[in-house]
Amino acid sequence: MPYSRFREEYLALLNAIKAKSPKPDLKLVKKAFLFSFQAHKSQKRLSGEQFFTHPLDTALRLADWGMDSETIAAGLLHDCLEDTETSEQNLKRRFGPGVLELVKGVSKLAIIASKTRKSQKRVEDLEKLLLAASKDLRVLIIKLADKIHNLQTLQHLPRPDRERIALEALTVYAPLAHKLSMHRVKFEIEDLAFKTLHPERFEELKKLANSKKRLLEKHSGILQAKLKAECSKAGIPVMFSKSLKSTFAMDQKCQHTGKEPMEIEDFLIIYILTTTPENCYSILGKLHSLFKPVPGKFKDFIAVPEHGLYQALHTKVIGPNGQKVKCYISTFEMLETANYGIICFFRNPGMKNKKLLHEKLEWLQSFLKPS
């Protein structure tokens, strides 16, 4: 096979699609894979790698996010119009109008970003232009996947270019991911950009966070055990997950509060997961009866979703060792929506949060309309 070097990645792509897509069009994806490989065959990145590694990584990320086959095919083809001699007619004939429109949309975003950069408009204007350019929100999702791989492979660019791309990612693409409620994507973009702009500060905070994590995990285990026992008595299913605050978020908190990194308390967030909103409130009551809540630190994003989509109960309690512990209580579905936002609309149309997703979609579409 001509793409034998990428056979492992090709199989990984197919496996990711099969695992997360209920009705995959594997023929379409294979056709796009082969076409993109041939179109970019003679092109190299500055690293010396074949250019094809970039659209392939974009497609792998889209598959991992659970996007549909049409979007994944467009991810494989997203640079064909801009960087090869491929025509729109050729793409339409081979892959259909849906894939063509997605590829055209991504190309349009690149053109708008370039023009805006040259005209030195404000980054806020660029964000609005990106949104205004997207008739199909999947275009923005492809662009974010594309941007993450670009941020991961900046090391071969001259320093001024690295810093320009990283700053644009922080000021445009991370807020864009936030608007789409794609928080996991937002945090990844922020940390990749922050690492490029401030490598020493990034490593300092990362090292500190990891050392604090070990200490906090030890004490949070006591909190989890006590809460789990109370929930078990009441017949409430509960699971726990932990996450470090993103390195960029830590830096921003230091700047906003004037505190040193060692003074920041909520490096670690405990996610308390259950099955229904009613259980979330019951767990909150039990948590607050076991551990004293910190005044002014409770927020109810279940009753009033943040940005129309994010749902969770936020609280901070005094843990068993006297340290403050940040806890987020939500259902499993709420956590999935918090991580992936608008992506859930495309990959899981039967989810219970469908009403919220529709409302978010309508809000975004109204935002897209020029004022």
Coordinates of C-alpha atoms in Angstrom, one line a residue:
M1 CA 0.0 0.0 0.0
P2 CA 1.4 3.5 -0.9
Y3 CA 0.7 4.8 2.6
S4 CA 2.3 1.8 4.4
R5 CA 4.3 4.2 6.6
F6 CA 1.0 5.4 8.0
R7 CA -0.7 2.1 8.3
E8 CA -0.7 2.1 12.1
E9 CA -2.2 5.6 12.2
Y10 CA -4.8 4.6 9.6
L11 CA -5.9 1.6 11.6
A12 CA -6.0 3.8 14.8
L13 CA -8.2 6.2 12.9
L14 CA -10.6 3.4 11.8
N15 CA -10.7 2.0 15.3
A16 CA -11.5 5.4 16.9
I17 CA -14.3 5.9 14.4
K18 CA -15.7 2.5 15.0
A19 CA -15.6 3.0 18.7
K20 CA -17.3 6.4 18.8
S21 CA -19.5 6.6 15.7
P22 CA -22.8 4.7 15.5
K23 CA -23.0 4.7 11.7
P24 CA -19.5 5.4 10.3
D25 CA -18.9 5.8 6.6
L26 CA -15.5 4.0 6.5
K27 CA -15.4 4.1 2.7
L28 CA -15.6 7.9 2.7
V29 CA -12.8 8.1 5.3
K30 CA -10.5 5.7 3.5
K31 CA -11.1 7.5 0.2
A32 CA -10.2 10.9 1.9
F33 CA -7.2 9.3 3.6
L34 CA -5.8 8.1 0.2
F35 CA -6.6 11.3 -1.6
S36 CA -5.0 13.5 1.1
F37 CA -1.9 11.3 1.1
Q38 CA -1.5 11.6 -2.6
A39 CA -2.2 15.3 -2.7
H40 CA 0.4 16.1 -0.1
K41 CA 2.9 13.4 -1.1
S42 CA 5.7 15.7 -2.2
Q43 CA 5.2 18.3 0.6
K44 CA 7.3 18.5 3.8
R45 CA 6.8 20.4 7.1
L46 CA 9.7 22.5 8.5
S47 CA 10.5 19.5 10.8
G48 CA 11.2 17.4 7.7
E49 CA 8.2 15.2 8.3
Q50 CA 5.7 14.6 5.5
F51 CA 3.0 17.3 5.4
F52 CA 0.4 14.5 5.5
T53 CA 1.2 14.0 9.2
H54 CA -0.8 17.3 9.9
P55 CA -4.2 16.5 8.3
L56 CA -3.8 12.9 9.6
D57 CA -3.4 14.2 13.2
T58 CA -6.3 16.6 12.7
A59 CA -8.5 13.7 11.6
L60 CA -7.4 11.4 14.4
R61 CA -8.3 14.1 16.9
L62 CA -11.7 14.6 15.3
A63 CA -12.3 10.8 15.5
D64 CA -11.3 10.8 19.1
W65 CA -13.8 13.6 19.8
G66 CA -16.5 11.4 18.2
M67 CA -17.2 13.5 15.2
D68 CA -19.1 12.1 12.1
S69 CA -17.4 10.6 9.1
E70 CA -18.0 13.6 6.9
T71 CA -16.2 15.9 9.4
I72 CA -13.3 13.4 9.7
A73 CA -13.0 13.2 5.9
A74 CA -13.0 17.1 5.8
G75 CA -10.2 17.0 8.5
L76 CA -8.1 14.8 6.2
L77 CA -8.7 17.1 3.3
H78 CA -8.8 20.5 5.0
D79 CA -5.5 21.8 3.4
C80 CA -6.1 20.4 -0.1
L81 CA -7.7 23.6 -1.5
E82 CA -5.2 25.9 0.1
D83 CA -2.0 24.0 -0.3
T84 CA -2.4 21.7 -3.3
E85 CA -3.7 22.0 -6.9
T86 CA -6.9 20.3 -5.9
S87 CA -10.0 22.0 -7.3
E88 CA -13.4 22.5 -5.7
Q89 CA -15.0 20.5 -8.5
N90 CA -12.7 17.6 -7.9
L91 CA -13.5 17.5 -4.2
K92 CA -17.2 17.8 -4.8
R93 CA -17.2 15.0 -7.4
R94 CA -15.2 12.6 -5.2
F95 CA -16.6 13.4 -1.7
G96 CA -19.9 15.2 -2.2
P97 CA -21.1 18.8 -1.5
G98 CA -21.1 18.3 2.3
V99 CA -17.4 17.6 2.6
L100 CA -16.6 20.3 0.1
E101 CA -18.4 22.9 2.1
L102 CA -16.6 22.0 5.2
V103 CA -13.2 22.1 3.5
K104 CA -14.1 25.5 1.9
G105 CA -15.2 26.8 5.3
V106 CA -11.8 25.9 6.9
S107 CA -9.9 27.5 4.0
K108 CA -12.0 30.6 4.4
L109 CA -11.1 30.8 8.0
A110 CA -7.4 30.7 7.1
I111 CA -7.8 33.5 4.6
I112 CA -9.7 35.7 7.0
A113 CA -7.2 35.1 9.8
S114 CA -4.3 36.0 7.4
K115 CA -6.0 39.2 6.2
T116 CA -7.0 40.3 9.7
R117 CA -3.4 39.7 10.9
K118 CA -1.9 41.8 8.1
S119 CA -4.4 44.6 8.7
Q120 CA -3.5 44.6 12.4
K121 CA -7.1 44.5 13.5
R122 CA -7.8 43.7 17.1
V123 CA -7.9 40.1 18.1
E124 CA -11.5 40.5 19.2
D125 CA -12.4 41.4 15.6
L126 CA -10.7 38.2 14.4
E127 CA -12.7 36.1 16.8
K128 CA -15.9 37.6 15.4
L129 CA -14.8 37.1 11.9
L130 CA -14.0 33.5 12.5
L131 CA -17.5 33.0 13.9
A132 CA -19.2 35.0 11.2
A133 CA -17.4 32.8 8.5
S134 CA -18.8 29.6 9.8
K135 CA -22.2 28.5 8.4
D136 CA -21.6 25.1 9.8
L137 CA -20.2 24.9 13.3
R138 CA -18.3 21.7 12.3
V139 CA -15.9 24.1 10.5
L140 CA -14.9 25.6 13.8
I141 CA -14.4 22.2 15.3
I142 CA -12.1 21.1 12.5
K143 CA -10.2 24.4 12.9
L144 CA -9.7 23.8 16.6
A145 CA -8.3 20.3 15.9
D146 CA -6.0 21.8 13.3
K147 CA -4.9 24.5 15.6
I148 CA -4.0 22.1 18.4
H149 CA -1.6 20.1 16.2
N150 CA 0.0 23.3 14.9
L151 CA 0.6 24.4 18.5
Q152 CA 2.2 21.0 19.3
T153 CA 4.6 21.3 16.4
L154 CA 5.8 24.9 16.7
Q155 CA 9.4 24.1 17.7
H156 CA 10.7 24.2 14.1
L157 CA 9.4 27.8 13.4
P158 CA 11.4 31.0 14.1
R159 CA 10.7 32.4 17.6
P160 CA 8.7 35.4 16.4
D161 CA 6.4 33.1 14.4
R162 CA 6.0 30.7 17.4
E163 CA 5.1 33.6 19.7
R164 CA 2.6 35.1 17.2
I165 CA 0.8 31.8 16.7
A166 CA 0.8 31.1 20.4
L167 CA -0.6 34.5 21.3
E168 CA -3.3 34.2 18.6
A169 CA -4.2 30.9 20.0
L170 CA -4.6 32.3 23.5
T171 CA -6.5 35.4 22.5
V172 CA -8.7 33.9 19.7
Y173 CA -8.9 30.1 19.6
A174 CA -9.1 29.4 23.3
P175 CA -12.0 31.9 23.7
L176 CA -13.6 30.4 20.6
A177 CA -13.4 26.9 22.2
H178 CA -14.9 28.5 25.4
K179 CA -17.8 29.9 23.4
L180 CA -18.5 26.4 22.0
S181 CA -18.3 25.1 25.6
M182 CA -15.4 22.8 24.6
H183 CA -13.6 23.3 27.9
R184 CA -11.1 20.4 27.6
V185 CA -10.1 21.8 24.2
K186 CA -9.8 25.3 25.6
F187 CA -7.5 24.2 28.4
E188 CA -5.3 22.2 26.0
I189 CA -4.9 25.2 23.7
E190 CA -4.2 27.5 26.6
D191 CA -1.5 25.3 28.1
L192 CA 0.2 24.7 24.7
A193 CA 0.3 28.4 23.9
F194 CA 1.4 29.3 27.5
K195 CA 4.3 26.8 27.3
T196 CA 5.5 28.4 24.0
L197 CA 5.2 32.0 25.3
H198 CA 6.5 31.4 28.9
P199 CA 8.4 28.1 28.9
E200 CA 10.2 28.6 32.3
R201 CA 7.0 29.8 34.1
F202 CA 5.1 26.8 32.6
E203 CA 7.7 24.3 33.9
E204 CA 7.8 26.0 37.3
L205 CA 4.0 25.8 37.7
K206 CA 3.7 22.3 36.3
K207 CA 6.4 21.0 38.8
L208 CA 4.7 22.8 41.7
A209 CA 1.3 21.5 40.7
N210 CA 2.5 17.9 40.5
S211 CA 4.1 18.1 43.9
K212 CA 1.0 19.6 45.4
K213 CA -1.2 17.0 43.7
R214 CA 0.5 14.1 45.6
L215 CA -0.2 15.8 48.9
L216 CA -3.7 16.9 48.1
E217 CA -4.6 13.4 46.7
K218 CA -3.7 11.8 50.0
H219 CA -6.0 14.1 52.0
S220 CA -8.8 14.1 49.4
G221 CA -8.9 10.3 49.6
I222 CA -10.3 10.7 53.2
L223 CA -13.0 13.1 51.9
Q224 CA -14.0 10.7 49.1
A225 CA -14.2 7.7 51.4
K226 CA -16.4 9.5 53.9
L227 CA -18.7 10.9 51.2
K228 CA -18.9 7.6 49.4
A229 CA -20.0 5.8 52.6
E230 CA -22.8 8.4 53.2
C231 CA -24.0 8.1 49.6
S232 CA -23.9 4.3 49.8
K233 CA -26.2 4.4 52.9
A234 CA -28.7 6.5 50.9
G235 CA -28.4 4.4 47.8
I236 CA -26.9 7.2 45.7
P237 CA -24.4 6.0 43.1
V238 CA -21.2 8.1 43.1
M239 CA -17.9 8.1 41.4
F240 CA -14.9 10.4 41.8
S241 CA -12.4 11.9 39.3
K242 CA -9.6 14.3 39.9
S243 CA -8.0 17.0 37.7
L244 CA -5.3 19.5 38.0
K245 CA -6.1 23.1 37.2
S246 CA -4.5 24.0 33.9
T247 CA -1.1 25.6 34.1
F248 CA -2.4 28.7 32.3
A249 CA -5.3 29.0 34.7
M250 CA -2.9 28.8 37.7
D251 CA -0.8 31.6 36.2
Q252 CA -3.9 33.7 35.6
K253 CA -5.1 33.2 39.1
C254 CA -1.7 34.3 40.5
Q255 CA -1.9 37.5 38.4
H256 CA -5.5 38.3 39.3
T257 CA -5.1 37.7 43.0
G258 CA -1.5 38.9 43.4
K259 CA -0.7 35.6 45.2
E260 CA 2.4 33.5 44.7
P261 CA 1.9 30.0 43.2
M262 CA 2.6 28.3 46.6
E263 CA -0.4 30.3 48.0
I264 CA -2.9 29.0 45.5
E265 CA -5.1 26.5 47.2
D266 CA -7.2 24.9 44.5
F267 CA -4.6 23.2 42.3
L268 CA -6.7 20.1 42.4
I269 CA -10.4 19.8 41.5
I270 CA -12.4 16.8 42.7
Y271 CA -15.2 15.8 40.3
I272 CA -18.1 14.0 42.1
L273 CA -20.1 12.2 39.5
T274 CA -23.6 10.6 39.7
T275 CA -26.6 9.7 37.6
T276 CA -29.3 12.4 38.0
P277 CA -29.5 16.2 38.9
E278 CA -31.5 15.3 42.0
N279 CA -28.6 13.1 43.2
C280 CA -26.2 16.0 42.6
Y281 CA -28.2 18.1 45.1
S282 CA -28.4 15.2 47.6
I283 CA -24.6 14.7 47.4
L284 CA -24.1 18.4 47.9
G285 CA -26.1 18.3 51.1
K286 CA -24.1 15.3 52.4
L287 CA -20.8 16.9 51.4
H288 CA -21.6 20.1 53.3
S289 CA -22.8 18.1 56.4
L290 CA -19.5 16.2 56.5
F291 CA -17.2 19.1 55.7
K292 CA -17.7 22.8 56.3
P293 CA -18.3 24.8 53.1
V294 CA -16.3 27.9 52.4
P295 CA -18.6 30.9 52.4
G296 CA -19.3 32.5 49.1
K297 CA -17.8 29.7 47.1
F298 CA -21.0 27.8 46.1
K299 CA -22.4 28.2 42.5
D300 CA -25.4 26.4 41.0
F301 CA -24.7 26.0 37.3
I302 CA -27.3 23.2 37.1
A303 CA -30.3 25.5 37.7
V304 CA -28.6 28.3 35.7
P305 CA -26.2 26.7 33.1
E306 CA -23.1 28.8 32.4
H307 CA -23.1 30.1 28.8
G308 CA -26.3 28.2 28.2
L309 CA -24.7 24.7 28.4
Y310 CA -22.2 24.1 31.2
Q311 CA -23.9 22.4 34.2
A312 CA -22.4 21.5 37.6
L313 CA -22.6 22.4 41.3
H314 CA -19.4 24.2 42.4
T315 CA -18.4 24.3 46.0
K316 CA -15.3 24.5 48.2
V317 CA -15.0 22.8 51.6
I318 CA -12.6 22.6 54.4
G319 CA -11.0 19.2 54.0
P320 CA -10.0 16.7 56.7
N321 CA -6.5 18.3 57.0
G322 CA -7.8 21.8 57.2
Q323 CA -7.0 22.6 53.5
K324 CA -9.6 24.0 51.2
V325 CA -10.8 21.5 48.5
K326 CA -12.6 22.5 45.4
C327 CA -15.4 20.1 44.3
Y328 CA -17.5 20.0 41.2
I329 CA -20.7 17.8 41.4
S330 CA -22.4 16.7 38.2
T331 CA -23.9 13.8 36.3
F332 CA -21.7 11.8 33.9
E333 CA -23.5 13.4 30.9
M334 CA -23.0 16.9 32.3
L335 CA -19.2 16.2 32.6
E336 CA -19.1 15.0 29.0
T337 CA -20.9 18.1 27.9
A338 CA -18.6 20.3 30.0
N339 CA -15.5 18.7 28.3
Y340 CA -16.7 18.6 24.7
G341 CA -19.6 21.1 24.6
I342 CA -21.1 21.6 21.2
I343 CA -19.4 18.4 19.9
C344 CA -21.9 16.4 21.9
F345 CA -24.7 17.8 19.6
F346 CA -23.1 16.2 16.6
R347 CA -21.9 12.9 18.1
N348 CA -24.8 12.1 20.5
P349 CA -28.1 13.5 19.3
G350 CA -30.1 11.3 21.7
M351 CA -28.5 12.6 24.9
K352 CA -30.7 14.1 27.7
N353 CA -29.1 17.5 27.4
K354 CA -30.3 17.8 23.8
K355 CA -32.6 20.7 24.7
L356 CA -29.7 22.6 26.2
L357 CA -27.6 21.8 23.1
H358 CA -30.3 23.1 20.8
E359 CA -30.5 26.3 22.8
K360 CA -26.7 26.7 22.7
L361 CA -26.8 26.1 18.9
E362 CA -29.5 28.8 18.5
W363 CA -27.5 31.2 20.6
L364 CA -24.4 30.6 18.6
Q365 CA -26.2 30.9 15.3
S366 CA -27.6 34.3 16.4
F367 CA -24.0 35.3 17.4
L368 CA -22.9 34.3 13.9
K369 CA -25.3 36.8 12.2
P370 CA -23.6 40.1 11.4
S371 CA -24.9 42.9 13.6

